[in-house]
Amino acid sequence: VRTGVVTRNVELTLDTLRDVLLANGVPRSALPHPMTARDTVDPATGIPVLAKPDPSGLLLASNLWSIPAGECVMVGDSLADDVGAARRAGMRSVHI
């Protein structure tokens, strides 16, 4: 199972998350990838990833994984942002 993080927060938040995971024994190879924020730039295109409910962060993940969006599942806590982004991306979603 591949995991990624798509957040409406900023890159600094992802840096902190990465540091906490590593400090707690999560191997670098097991970190979620990609991890995108509202100020992330897609490395392949140079185009900024927009904040959810825009689906660009989710589509970046499915493209990096070479998995069709329809085979991905977005798990999130916001109906408007997370489930909305999943629907726009053509992904299934789980609202928690």
PDB file of C-alpha atoms in Angstrom:
ATOM      1  CA  VAL A   1       0.000   0.000   0.000  1.00  0.00           C
ATOM      2  CA  ARG A   2       1.394   3.372  -0.963  1.00  0.00           C
ATOM      3  CA  THR A   3       0.693   6.383   1.215  1.00  0.00           C
ATOM      4  CA  GLY A   4       0.994  10.087   0.702  1.00  0.00           C
ATOM      5  CA  VAL A   5       0.017  13.231   2.549  1.00  0.00           C
ATOM      6  CA  VAL A   6      -1.952  16.035   0.923  1.00  0.00           C
ATOM      7  CA  THR A   7      -2.560  18.938   3.295  1.00  0.00           C
ATOM      8  CA  ARG A   8      -3.924  22.460   3.194  1.00  0.00           C
ATOM      9  CA  ASN A   9      -1.054  23.409   5.525  1.00  0.00           C
ATOM     10  CA  VAL A  10       2.346  24.672   4.342  1.00  0.00           C
ATOM     11  CA  GLU A  11       5.576  22.819   3.513  1.00  0.00           C
ATOM     12  CA  LEU A  12       7.009  23.657   6.954  1.00  0.00           C
ATOM     13  CA  THR A  13       4.281  21.484   8.491  1.00  0.00           C
ATOM     14  CA  LEU A  14       5.365  18.586   6.284  1.00  0.00           C
ATOM     15  CA  ASP A  15       9.001  19.122   7.291  1.00  0.00           C
ATOM     16  CA  THR A  16       7.943  18.853  10.936  1.00  0.00           C
ATOM     17  CA  LEU A  17       5.902  15.716  10.247  1.00  0.00           C
ATOM     18  CA  ARG A  18       8.875  14.161   8.431  1.00  0.00           C
ATOM     19  CA  ASP A  19      11.183  14.990  11.358  1.00  0.00           C
ATOM     20  CA  VAL A  20       8.750  13.510  13.918  1.00  0.00           C
ATOM     21  CA  LEU A  21       8.306  10.302  11.923  1.00  0.00           C
ATOM     22  CA  LEU A  22      12.068   9.866  11.505  1.00  0.00           C
ATOM     23  CA  ALA A  23      12.719  10.650  15.184  1.00  0.00           C
ATOM     24  CA  ASN A  24      10.223   7.938  16.117  1.00  0.00           C
ATOM     25  CA  GLY A  25      11.942   5.235  14.121  1.00  0.00           C
ATOM     26  CA  VAL A  26      10.082   5.330  10.829  1.00  0.00           C
ATOM     27  CA  PRO A  27      12.664   4.492   8.141  1.00  0.00           C
ATOM     28  CA  ARG A  28      13.098   7.117   5.437  1.00  0.00           C
ATOM     29  CA  SER A  29      12.032   4.493   2.876  1.00  0.00           C
ATOM     30  CA  ALA A  30       8.677   4.117   4.684  1.00  0.00           C
ATOM     31  CA  LEU A  31       7.797   7.824   4.790  1.00  0.00           C
ATOM     32  CA  PRO A  32       4.639   8.838   2.942  1.00  0.00           C
ATOM     33  CA  HIS A  33       5.404   9.967  -0.600  1.00  0.00           C
ATOM     34  CA  PRO A  34       4.454  12.363  -1.962  1.00  0.00           C
ATOM     35  CA  MET A  35       3.794  14.869   0.775  1.00  0.00           C
ATOM     36  CA  THR A  36       2.200  17.990  -0.677  1.00  0.00           C
ATOM     37  CA  ALA A  37       1.036  21.260   0.840  1.00  0.00           C
ATOM     38  CA  ARG A  38      -0.654  24.365  -0.490  1.00  0.00           C
ATOM     39  CA  ASP A  39       2.774  25.808  -1.342  1.00  0.00           C
ATOM     40  CA  THR A  40       4.235  22.695  -3.010  1.00  0.00           C
ATOM     41  CA  VAL A  41       5.417  22.933  -6.611  1.00  0.00           C
ATOM     42  CA  ASP A  42       5.055  19.849  -8.798  1.00  0.00           C
ATOM     43  CA  PRO A  43       8.684  18.918  -9.557  1.00  0.00           C
ATOM     44  CA  ALA A  44       7.800  17.504 -12.984  1.00  0.00           C
ATOM     45  CA  THR A  45       5.885  20.530 -14.262  1.00  0.00           C
ATOM     46  CA  GLY A  46       6.916  23.452 -12.064  1.00  0.00           C
ATOM     47  CA  ILE A  47       3.216  24.166 -11.530  1.00  0.00           C
ATOM     48  CA  PRO A  48       2.060  24.892  -7.960  1.00  0.00           C
ATOM     49  CA  VAL A  49      -0.141  22.306  -6.264  1.00  0.00           C
ATOM     50  CA  LEU A  50      -3.321  24.092  -5.217  1.00  0.00           C
ATOM     51  CA  ALA A  51      -5.020  23.636  -1.858  1.00  0.00           C
ATOM     52  CA  LYS A  52      -7.841  21.128  -1.517  1.00  0.00           C
ATOM     53  CA  PRO A  53     -10.593  20.875  -2.613  1.00  0.00           C
ATOM     54  CA  ASP A  54      -8.577  21.337  -5.812  1.00  0.00           C
ATOM     55  CA  PRO A  55      -7.549  17.804  -6.831  1.00  0.00           C
ATOM     56  CA  SER A  56      -4.007  18.665  -8.017  1.00  0.00           C
ATOM     57  CA  GLY A  57      -2.255  17.218  -4.938  1.00  0.00           C
ATOM     58  CA  LEU A  58      -4.166  13.949  -5.241  1.00  0.00           C
ATOM     59  CA  LEU A  59      -3.522  13.728  -8.961  1.00  0.00           C
ATOM     60  CA  LEU A  60       0.184  14.384  -8.372  1.00  0.00           C
ATOM     61  CA  ALA A  61       0.267  11.337  -6.084  1.00  0.00           C
ATOM     62  CA  SER A  62      -1.549   9.049  -8.517  1.00  0.00           C
ATOM     63  CA  ASN A  63       0.722  10.211 -11.357  1.00  0.00           C
ATOM     64  CA  LEU A  64       3.900   9.644  -9.318  1.00  0.00           C
ATOM     65  CA  TRP A  65       2.663   6.177  -8.386  1.00  0.00           C
ATOM     66  CA  SER A  66       1.553   5.416 -11.984  1.00  0.00           C
ATOM     67  CA  ILE A  67      -1.803   4.348 -10.572  1.00  0.00           C
ATOM     68  CA  PRO A  68      -5.038   5.563 -12.180  1.00  0.00           C
ATOM     69  CA  ALA A  69      -6.932   7.964  -9.923  1.00  0.00           C
ATOM     70  CA  GLY A  70      -9.918   5.612  -9.951  1.00  0.00           C
ATOM     71  CA  GLU A  71      -7.809   2.986  -8.157  1.00  0.00           C
ATOM     72  CA  CYS A  72      -6.764   5.360  -5.343  1.00  0.00           C
ATOM     73  CA  VAL A  73      -8.555   6.102  -2.084  1.00  0.00           C
ATOM     74  CA  MET A  74      -8.425   9.430  -0.250  1.00  0.00           C
ATOM     75  CA  VAL A  75      -8.880   9.212   3.533  1.00  0.00           C
ATOM     76  CA  GLY A  76      -9.705  12.505   5.202  1.00  0.00           C
ATOM     77  CA  ASP A  77     -11.663  14.336   7.836  1.00  0.00           C
ATOM     78  CA  SER A  78     -13.226  17.108   5.769  1.00  0.00           C
ATOM     79  CA  LEU A  79     -16.244  16.483   3.575  1.00  0.00           C
ATOM     80  CA  ALA A  80     -15.727  19.726   1.680  1.00  0.00           C
ATOM     81  CA  ASP A  81     -11.956  19.591   1.241  1.00  0.00           C
ATOM     82  CA  ASP A  82     -10.909  15.930   1.332  1.00  0.00           C
ATOM     83  CA  VAL A  83     -13.960  14.184  -0.060  1.00  0.00           C
ATOM     84  CA  GLY A  84     -14.505  17.063  -2.472  1.00  0.00           C
ATOM     85  CA  ALA A  85     -10.940  16.802  -3.789  1.00  0.00           C
ATOM     86  CA  ALA A  86     -11.285  13.031  -4.160  1.00  0.00           C
ATOM     87  CA  ARG A  87     -14.487  13.396  -6.168  1.00  0.00           C
ATOM     88  CA  ARG A  88     -12.898  16.003  -8.421  1.00  0.00           C
ATOM     89  CA  ALA A  89      -9.900  13.695  -8.943  1.00  0.00           C
ATOM     90  CA  GLY A  90     -12.095  10.698  -9.728  1.00  0.00           C
ATOM     91  CA  MET A  91     -10.964   8.858  -6.582  1.00  0.00           C
ATOM     92  CA  ARG A  92     -12.898   7.000  -3.954  1.00  0.00           C
ATOM     93  CA  SER A  93     -12.880   8.507  -0.491  1.00  0.00           C
ATOM     94  CA  VAL A  94     -13.262   7.544   3.145  1.00  0.00           C
ATOM     95  CA  HIS A  95     -14.475  10.242   5.510  1.00  0.00           C
ATOM     96  CA  ILE A  96     -13.279   9.801   9.105  1.00  0.00           C
TER      97      ILE A  96
END
